[in-house]
Amino acid sequence: MISFCKKCIMPSSRPRISFDKTGVCNACNNSEKKKLINWDERKKKFLEIIRNLKENKNRNKYYDCVVPWSGGKDSSSIAYKLKYEYDLNPLLVTFSPLLPNEIGEYNRKVILDLGFDSIFVSPNTNISKKLARRFFLERGNPKVAWDAGINSAPVKIALSYKIPLVFYAEHGESEYGGHVLSEESLFRRDLREVIEHQIGDYPENWSNDDIDLNSLAPYIYPDKGEFDEFKVEALYFSYFFKWSMFENFEYIKKNVKNFKKSPERTNGTFTDFDSLDDKIDNLYYHMQHIKFGFGRATRDACRMIQNNQMTREDAIKNAKMYDNEFPENNLKEVLSFLNLSKNQLDEVINKHRNNEIWQLKGNNWELVNKIYE
């Protein structure tokens, strides 16, 4: 039987989530712990890292750090703060969305026009399509290889340019309910974190008769020998500064006047400002609902509850209204990218339904138990 967090509405079917004796999930408990953190001390630690960075004589003398950058509110707020609040010169690295859209391209241009340098990594489209289709069929997730790319590319570029720091956004396992590998993993991202929580296995294993090992180069994380030659650290910005997706949006909206949100509500949720740069994201989040029983509205609402930006009652209303919404927007392009018909898509979706979560009533699938009536 699926249970739900007593504070937010996240179900126990979320991978790696846990609940305490009172029925509160580890993400909500982490949000309470953050209230006890001395953020001034965390900021001092950040400034110490920056001072040490400036004294590093072996590093690139032009770029201070790399920011993995989609052009969205979170990575753009990090880039803006580093450059204009802390006087650093970040190099922005974008691993191409599977299906880039106009608003993502527009917001990237708006940010770059403020005075940033960037590198846009565009892997072989044919390979990208094959991997997206393969992992959608196998795992119900078209973005497995993309997840590998956004972990690999920024670190590879940092090594190539001798830039010692990479600033990722938030530590998702602690922020949203997962397994924290160690106290150090809250601060520093390493290969174990990448493989266990971001990708699931090593991209080197993906080669077959159709995809050779060289074609997988954009997705393969640097080996230990490369780090021995030049030390690069991947750090979480959320360790030093309290994390909130909504506050990041408010920050970037305030400081970048032309930054755009979606002209309409995003499929599957009540928001119009989050994960806007990839047309395949609507299907990606819908599959989260299919496999684990919570949709994009639940995801967004829980994050806002944990930052005191939404009540539990409103979260339940939003989940009821939007979680099960089918991803109609951009569906034709998504099907073409994945080389699937609509009937084949439906077959894959139903293949990945968890029988402990879903039951067929007549011709309709319904959740076995849900947070709303």
Short mmCIF file of N, CA, C and O in Angstrom, two decimals, residues 217-317:
data_model
loop_
_atom_site.label_atom_id
_atom_site.label_comp_id
_atom_site.label_asym_id
_atom_site.label_seq_id
_atom_site.Cartn_x
_atom_site.Cartn_y
_atom_site.Cartn_z
N ALA A 217 31.26 8.83 -26.73
CA ALA A 217 32.23 9.73 -26.09
C ALA A 217 31.59 10.90 -25.34
O ALA A 217 32.03 11.23 -24.23
N PRO A 218 30.54 11.54 -25.89
CA PRO A 218 29.97 12.70 -25.15
C PRO A 218 29.34 12.34 -23.82
O PRO A 218 29.11 13.21 -22.98
N TYR A 219 29.07 11.05 -23.60
CA TYR A 219 28.33 10.62 -22.41
C TYR A 219 29.23 9.99 -21.34
O TYR A 219 28.78 9.75 -20.22
N ILE A 220 30.47 9.71 -21.69
CA ILE A 220 31.37 8.98 -20.79
C ILE A 220 32.12 9.95 -19.87
O ILE A 220 32.76 10.90 -20.33
N TYR A 221 32.03 9.70 -18.59
CA TYR A 221 32.66 10.55 -17.57
C TYR A 221 34.18 10.39 -17.64
O TYR A 221 34.68 9.30 -17.95
N PRO A 222 34.93 11.44 -17.38
CA PRO A 222 36.40 11.34 -17.40
C PRO A 222 36.90 10.26 -16.43
O PRO A 222 36.29 10.03 -15.38
N ASP A 223 38.02 9.63 -16.79
CA ASP A 223 38.55 8.59 -15.90
C ASP A 223 39.47 9.21 -14.85
O ASP A 223 39.83 10.39 -14.92
N LYS A 224 39.85 8.39 -13.89
CA LYS A 224 40.62 8.88 -12.74
C LYS A 224 41.94 9.51 -13.17
O LYS A 224 42.38 10.50 -12.59
N GLY A 225 42.56 8.95 -14.20
CA GLY A 225 43.85 9.47 -14.64
C GLY A 225 43.79 10.92 -15.07
O GLY A 225 44.73 11.68 -14.84
N GLU A 226 42.67 11.32 -15.66
CA GLU A 226 42.53 12.71 -16.09
C GLU A 226 42.45 13.65 -14.89
O GLU A 226 42.97 14.76 -14.92
N PHE A 227 41.81 13.20 -13.81
CA PHE A 227 41.73 14.02 -12.60
C PHE A 227 43.07 14.06 -11.87
O PHE A 227 43.36 15.02 -11.16
N ASP A 228 43.88 13.02 -12.05
CA ASP A 228 45.21 13.02 -11.44
C ASP A 228 46.11 14.07 -12.08
O ASP A 228 46.97 14.65 -11.43
N GLU A 229 45.89 14.32 -13.37
CA GLU A 229 46.71 15.32 -14.08
C GLU A 229 46.31 16.74 -13.69
O GLU A 229 47.15 17.63 -13.61
N PHE A 230 45.01 16.96 -13.48
CA PHE A 230 44.54 18.28 -13.06
C PHE A 230 43.29 18.09 -12.21
O PHE A 230 42.33 17.45 -12.64
N LYS A 231 43.29 18.65 -11.04
CA LYS A 231 42.19 18.44 -10.10
C LYS A 231 41.02 19.36 -10.43
O LYS A 231 41.15 20.59 -10.45
N VAL A 232 39.86 18.75 -10.70
CA VAL A 232 38.61 19.48 -10.89
C VAL A 232 37.61 19.00 -9.85
O VAL A 232 37.43 17.79 -9.66
N GLU A 233 36.98 19.93 -9.15
CA GLU A 233 35.96 19.59 -8.18
C GLU A 233 34.59 20.05 -8.68
O GLU A 233 34.45 21.17 -9.17
N ALA A 234 33.62 19.16 -8.57
CA ALA A 234 32.23 19.51 -8.90
C ALA A 234 31.48 19.71 -7.59
O ALA A 234 31.29 18.77 -6.81
N LEU A 235 31.06 20.94 -7.33
CA LEU A 235 30.43 21.30 -6.06
C LEU A 235 28.96 21.67 -6.28
O LEU A 235 28.57 22.09 -7.37
N TYR A 236 28.17 21.51 -5.22
CA TYR A 236 26.75 21.87 -5.27
C TYR A 236 26.55 23.29 -4.73
O TYR A 236 26.90 23.58 -3.58
N PHE A 237 25.97 24.15 -5.54
CA PHE A 237 25.70 25.51 -5.12
C PHE A 237 24.74 25.54 -3.93
O PHE A 237 24.81 26.41 -3.07
N SER A 238 23.85 24.53 -3.87
CA SER A 238 22.85 24.48 -2.80
C SER A 238 23.47 24.21 -1.43
O SER A 238 22.80 24.39 -0.41
N TYR A 239 24.71 23.76 -1.39
CA TYR A 239 25.37 23.55 -0.10
C TYR A 239 25.69 24.90 0.56
O TYR A 239 25.62 25.03 1.79
N PHE A 240 25.99 25.89 -0.25
CA PHE A 240 26.43 27.18 0.27
C PHE A 240 25.28 28.18 0.42
O PHE A 240 25.35 29.09 1.25
N PHE A 241 24.22 28.00 -0.38
CA PHE A 241 23.12 28.96 -0.39
C PHE A 241 21.79 28.19 -0.42
O PHE A 241 21.63 27.26 -1.21
N LYS A 242 20.87 28.60 0.42
CA LYS A 242 19.58 27.90 0.54
C LYS A 242 18.89 27.81 -0.82
O LYS A 242 18.78 28.80 -1.53
N TRP A 243 18.38 26.63 -1.15
CA TRP A 243 17.87 26.34 -2.48
C TRP A 243 16.35 26.43 -2.54
O TRP A 243 15.66 25.92 -1.69
N SER A 244 15.84 27.08 -3.58
CA SER A 244 14.40 27.14 -3.83
C SER A 244 14.19 27.43 -5.31
O SER A 244 14.63 28.48 -5.81
N MET A 245 13.49 26.54 -6.01
CA MET A 245 13.27 26.76 -7.44
C MET A 245 12.44 28.01 -7.68
O MET A 245 12.68 28.76 -8.64
N PHE A 246 11.46 28.27 -6.82
CA PHE A 246 10.61 29.44 -7.00
C PHE A 246 11.39 30.73 -6.74
O PHE A 246 11.26 31.71 -7.48
N GLU A 247 12.22 30.74 -5.71
CA GLU A 247 13.03 31.92 -5.42
C GLU A 247 14.06 32.16 -6.52
O GLU A 247 14.39 33.32 -6.83
N ASN A 248 14.57 31.09 -7.12
CA ASN A 248 15.49 31.26 -8.25
C ASN A 248 14.78 31.94 -9.41
O ASN A 248 15.35 32.81 -10.08
N PHE A 249 13.54 31.54 -9.66
CA PHE A 249 12.77 32.18 -10.72
C PHE A 249 12.52 33.65 -10.40
O PHE A 249 12.70 34.53 -11.27
N GLU A 250 12.15 33.96 -9.17
CA GLU A 250 11.91 35.34 -8.78
C GLU A 250 13.19 36.16 -8.91
O GLU A 250 13.16 37.33 -9.33
N TYR A 251 14.32 35.56 -8.55
CA TYR A 251 15.61 36.26 -8.63
C TYR A 251 15.96 36.60 -10.08
O TYR A 251 16.33 37.73 -10.39
N ILE A 252 15.86 35.60 -10.96
CA ILE A 252 16.28 35.85 -12.34
C ILE A 252 15.30 36.77 -13.05
O ILE A 252 15.68 37.60 -13.88
N LYS A 253 14.02 36.68 -12.69
CA LYS A 253 13.01 37.57 -13.27
C LYS A 253 13.28 39.02 -12.87
O LYS A 253 13.11 39.95 -13.67
N LYS A 254 13.72 39.20 -11.63
CA LYS A 254 14.01 40.55 -11.13
C LYS A 254 15.26 41.13 -11.78
O LYS A 254 15.31 42.33 -12.11
N ASN A 255 16.28 40.31 -11.99
CA ASN A 255 17.57 40.81 -12.45
C ASN A 255 17.76 40.76 -13.96
O ASN A 255 18.63 41.45 -14.50
N VAL A 256 16.97 39.94 -14.63
CA VAL A 256 17.07 39.83 -16.10
C VAL A 256 15.69 40.15 -16.67
O VAL A 256 14.82 39.27 -16.74
N LYS A 257 15.50 41.37 -17.07
CA LYS A 257 14.16 41.87 -17.38
C LYS A 257 13.50 41.12 -18.54
O LYS A 257 12.28 40.98 -18.57
N ASN A 258 14.28 40.66 -19.50
CA ASN A 258 13.70 40.02 -20.69
C ASN A 258 13.56 38.51 -20.56
O ASN A 258 13.16 37.85 -21.51
N PHE A 259 13.91 37.96 -19.40
CA PHE A 259 13.81 36.52 -19.20
C PHE A 259 12.33 36.10 -19.25
O PHE A 259 11.47 36.73 -18.65
N LYS A 260 12.07 35.02 -20.01
CA LYS A 260 10.68 34.62 -20.24
C LYS A 260 10.30 33.35 -19.48
O LYS A 260 11.11 32.45 -19.32
N LYS A 261 9.06 33.32 -19.06
CA LYS A 261 8.44 32.07 -18.62
C LYS A 261 7.57 31.57 -19.77
O LYS A 261 7.45 32.22 -20.81
N SER A 262 6.98 30.42 -19.59
CA SER A 262 6.12 29.87 -20.64
C SER A 262 4.88 30.75 -20.80
O SER A 262 4.34 31.27 -19.81
N PRO A 263 4.40 30.92 -22.03
CA PRO A 263 3.17 31.70 -22.22
C PRO A 263 1.92 30.99 -21.71
O PRO A 263 0.85 31.60 -21.61
N GLU A 264 2.06 29.71 -21.37
CA GLU A 264 0.92 28.96 -20.83
C GLU A 264 1.41 27.98 -19.77
O GLU A 264 2.59 27.69 -19.66
N ARG A 265 0.49 27.46 -19.00
CA ARG A 265 0.80 26.45 -17.99
C ARG A 265 1.44 25.23 -18.65
O ARG A 265 1.04 24.79 -19.71
N THR A 266 2.43 24.66 -17.99
CA THR A 266 3.12 23.49 -18.52
C THR A 266 2.26 22.23 -18.34
O THR A 266 1.63 22.05 -17.30
N ASN A 267 2.24 21.36 -19.37
CA ASN A 267 1.52 20.10 -19.27
C ASN A 267 1.87 19.36 -17.99
O ASN A 267 3.05 19.21 -17.65
N GLY A 268 0.87 18.90 -17.27
CA GLY A 268 1.11 18.04 -16.11
C GLY A 268 1.33 18.76 -14.80
O GLY A 268 1.50 18.12 -13.77
N THR A 269 1.31 20.10 -14.82
CA THR A 269 1.56 20.83 -13.58
C THR A 269 0.89 22.19 -13.62
O THR A 269 0.29 22.59 -14.62
N PHE A 270 1.01 22.92 -12.51
CA PHE A 270 0.42 24.24 -12.38
C PHE A 270 1.42 25.34 -12.65
O PHE A 270 1.05 26.52 -12.69
N THR A 271 2.71 25.01 -12.85
CA THR A 271 3.74 26.02 -13.02
C THR A 271 3.92 26.38 -14.49
O THR A 271 3.51 25.66 -15.39
N ASP A 272 4.59 27.52 -14.72
CA ASP A 272 4.88 27.96 -16.07
C ASP A 272 6.31 28.50 -16.17
O ASP A 272 6.64 29.27 -17.07
N PHE A 273 7.20 28.04 -15.25
CA PHE A 273 8.54 28.61 -15.21
C PHE A 273 9.65 27.58 -15.01
O PHE A 273 10.81 27.94 -14.89
N ASP A 274 9.31 26.29 -15.00
CA ASP A 274 10.30 25.27 -14.64
C ASP A 274 10.48 24.25 -15.76
O ASP A 274 9.51 23.81 -16.36
N SER A 275 11.76 23.87 -16.04
CA SER A 275 12.08 22.85 -17.05
C SER A 275 11.37 23.13 -18.36
O SER A 275 10.54 22.36 -18.84
N LEU A 276 11.75 24.25 -18.98
CA LEU A 276 11.05 24.71 -20.17
C LEU A 276 11.83 24.51 -21.47
O LEU A 276 11.32 24.82 -22.54
N ASP A 277 13.07 24.03 -21.40
CA ASP A 277 13.95 24.11 -22.56
C ASP A 277 13.90 22.89 -23.48
O ASP A 277 14.52 22.90 -24.54
N ASP A 278 13.18 21.82 -23.10
CA ASP A 278 13.20 20.59 -23.89
C ASP A 278 11.76 20.11 -24.13
O ASP A 278 11.00 19.90 -23.19
N LYS A 279 11.41 19.93 -25.40
CA LYS A 279 10.04 19.52 -25.75
C LYS A 279 9.71 18.12 -25.24
O LYS A 279 8.53 17.77 -25.14
N ILE A 280 10.72 17.32 -24.95
CA ILE A 280 10.47 15.95 -24.50
C ILE A 280 10.19 15.86 -23.00
O ILE A 280 9.78 14.81 -22.49
N ASP A 281 10.37 16.98 -22.29
CA ASP A 281 10.22 16.95 -20.83
C ASP A 281 8.80 16.58 -20.38
O ASP A 281 8.62 15.94 -19.35
N ASN A 282 7.80 16.98 -21.14
CA ASN A 282 6.43 16.65 -20.75
C ASN A 282 6.23 15.14 -20.68
O ASN A 282 5.59 14.62 -19.76
N LEU A 283 6.76 14.42 -21.67
CA LEU A 283 6.68 12.96 -21.65
C LEU A 283 7.52 12.38 -20.53
O LEU A 283 7.10 11.45 -19.84
N TYR A 284 8.70 12.93 -20.32
CA TYR A 284 9.60 12.47 -19.26
C TYR A 284 8.90 12.52 -17.90
O TYR A 284 8.92 11.55 -17.13
N TYR A 285 8.25 13.63 -17.58
CA TYR A 285 7.58 13.76 -16.29
C TYR A 285 6.30 12.93 -16.23
O TYR A 285 5.92 12.45 -15.15
N HIS A 286 5.63 12.75 -17.37
CA HIS A 286 4.46 11.88 -17.38
C HIS A 286 4.85 10.45 -17.04
O HIS A 286 4.13 9.74 -16.32
N MET A 287 6.01 10.01 -17.53
CA MET A 287 6.48 8.65 -17.24
C MET A 287 6.82 8.49 -15.76
O MET A 287 6.71 7.40 -15.20
N GLN A 288 7.21 9.56 -15.12
CA GLN A 288 7.42 9.54 -13.67
C GLN A 288 6.11 9.19 -12.97
O GLN A 288 6.09 8.39 -12.01
N HIS A 289 5.04 9.75 -13.46
CA HIS A 289 3.71 9.46 -12.92
C HIS A 289 3.33 8.00 -13.17
O HIS A 289 2.79 7.31 -12.29
N ILE A 290 3.62 7.51 -14.36
CA ILE A 290 3.29 6.14 -14.74
C ILE A 290 4.07 5.13 -13.89
O ILE A 290 3.51 4.15 -13.39
N LYS A 291 5.35 5.37 -13.70
CA LYS A 291 6.22 4.40 -13.01
C LYS A 291 6.12 4.49 -11.49
O LYS A 291 6.23 3.47 -10.81
N PHE A 292 5.93 5.71 -10.98
CA PHE A 292 6.03 5.90 -9.53
C PHE A 292 4.77 6.48 -8.88
O PHE A 292 4.72 6.61 -7.67
N GLY A 293 3.79 6.85 -9.69
CA GLY A 293 2.52 7.27 -9.13
C GLY A 293 2.45 8.72 -8.68
O GLY A 293 1.49 9.12 -8.02
N PHE A 294 3.45 9.53 -9.02
CA PHE A 294 3.35 10.96 -8.74
C PHE A 294 3.80 11.73 -9.97
O PHE A 294 4.77 11.38 -10.63
N GLY A 295 3.05 12.78 -10.29
CA GLY A 295 3.34 13.53 -11.50
C GLY A 295 4.08 14.82 -11.24
O GLY A 295 4.56 15.09 -10.12
N ARG A 296 4.14 15.61 -12.27
CA ARG A 296 4.91 16.85 -12.21
C ARG A 296 4.29 17.85 -11.24
O ARG A 296 5.01 18.61 -10.58
N ALA A 297 2.97 17.86 -11.13
CA ALA A 297 2.32 18.77 -10.18
C ALA A 297 2.69 18.43 -8.74
O ALA A 297 2.97 19.31 -7.92
N THR A 298 2.70 17.12 -8.42
CA THR A 298 3.12 16.70 -7.08
C THR A 298 4.57 17.09 -6.84
O THR A 298 4.93 17.60 -5.77
N ARG A 299 5.42 16.84 -7.82
CA ARG A 299 6.84 17.20 -7.71
C ARG A 299 7.00 18.68 -7.38
O ARG A 299 7.70 19.06 -6.43
N ASP A 300 6.35 19.54 -8.17
CA ASP A 300 6.49 20.98 -7.98
C ASP A 300 5.88 21.43 -6.65
O ASP A 300 6.45 22.27 -5.94
N ALA A 301 4.72 20.88 -6.32
CA ALA A 301 4.03 21.29 -5.09
C ALA A 301 4.83 20.92 -3.85
O ALA A 301 4.92 21.71 -2.90
N CYS A 302 5.42 19.72 -3.84
CA CYS A 302 6.20 19.30 -2.67
C CYS A 302 7.38 20.22 -2.45
O CYS A 302 7.71 20.58 -1.31
N ARG A 303 8.04 20.63 -3.52
CA ARG A 303 9.17 21.55 -3.38
C ARG A 303 8.72 22.88 -2.80
O ARG A 303 9.44 23.48 -2.00
N MET A 304 7.55 23.32 -3.18
CA MET A 304 7.06 24.60 -2.67
C MET A 304 6.57 24.47 -1.23
O MET A 304 6.75 25.40 -0.43
N ILE A 305 5.97 23.35 -0.87
CA ILE A 305 5.59 23.11 0.53
C ILE A 305 6.82 23.18 1.42
O ILE A 305 6.82 23.81 2.49
N GLN A 306 7.89 22.54 0.99
CA GLN A 306 9.10 22.46 1.80
C GLN A 306 9.78 23.81 1.98
O GLN A 306 10.59 23.98 2.88
N ASN A 307 9.42 24.78 1.12
CA ASN A 307 9.96 26.13 1.26
C ASN A 307 8.88 27.11 1.71
O ASN A 307 9.04 28.32 1.54
N ASN A 308 7.79 26.56 2.29
CA ASN A 308 6.70 27.39 2.84
C ASN A 308 6.09 28.32 1.80
O ASN A 308 5.71 29.47 2.10
N GLN A 309 5.96 27.82 0.56
CA GLN A 309 5.41 28.63 -0.52
C GLN A 309 4.05 28.11 -0.99
O GLN A 309 3.44 28.69 -1.88
N MET A 310 3.57 27.02 -0.38
CA MET A 310 2.28 26.44 -0.74
C MET A 310 1.77 25.61 0.43
O MET A 310 2.57 25.02 1.17
N THR A 311 0.46 25.57 0.58
CA THR A 311 -0.12 24.73 1.62
C THR A 311 -0.30 23.31 1.09
O THR A 311 -0.37 23.07 -0.12
N ARG A 312 -0.43 22.37 2.01
CA ARG A 312 -0.66 20.98 1.62
C ARG A 312 -2.01 20.84 0.92
O ARG A 312 -2.15 20.06 -0.03
N GLU A 313 -2.99 21.58 1.37
CA GLU A 313 -4.32 21.52 0.76
C GLU A 313 -4.27 21.96 -0.70
O GLU A 313 -4.88 21.31 -1.58
N ASP A 314 -3.57 23.03 -0.99
CA ASP A 314 -3.45 23.49 -2.37
C ASP A 314 -2.64 22.49 -3.20
O ASP A 314 -2.92 22.30 -4.40
N ALA A 315 -1.65 21.88 -2.58
CA ALA A 315 -0.86 20.87 -3.28
C ALA A 315 -1.73 19.69 -3.72
O ALA A 315 -1.61 19.19 -4.85
N ILE A 316 -2.60 19.25 -2.83
CA ILE A 316 -3.51 18.14 -3.16
C ILE A 316 -4.43 18.52 -4.31
O ILE A 316 -4.67 17.73 -5.24
N LYS A 317 -4.95 19.74 -4.29
CA LYS A 317 -5.82 20.21 -5.38
C LYS A 317 -5.08 20.21 -6.71
O LYS A 317 -5.61 19.80 -7.75
#
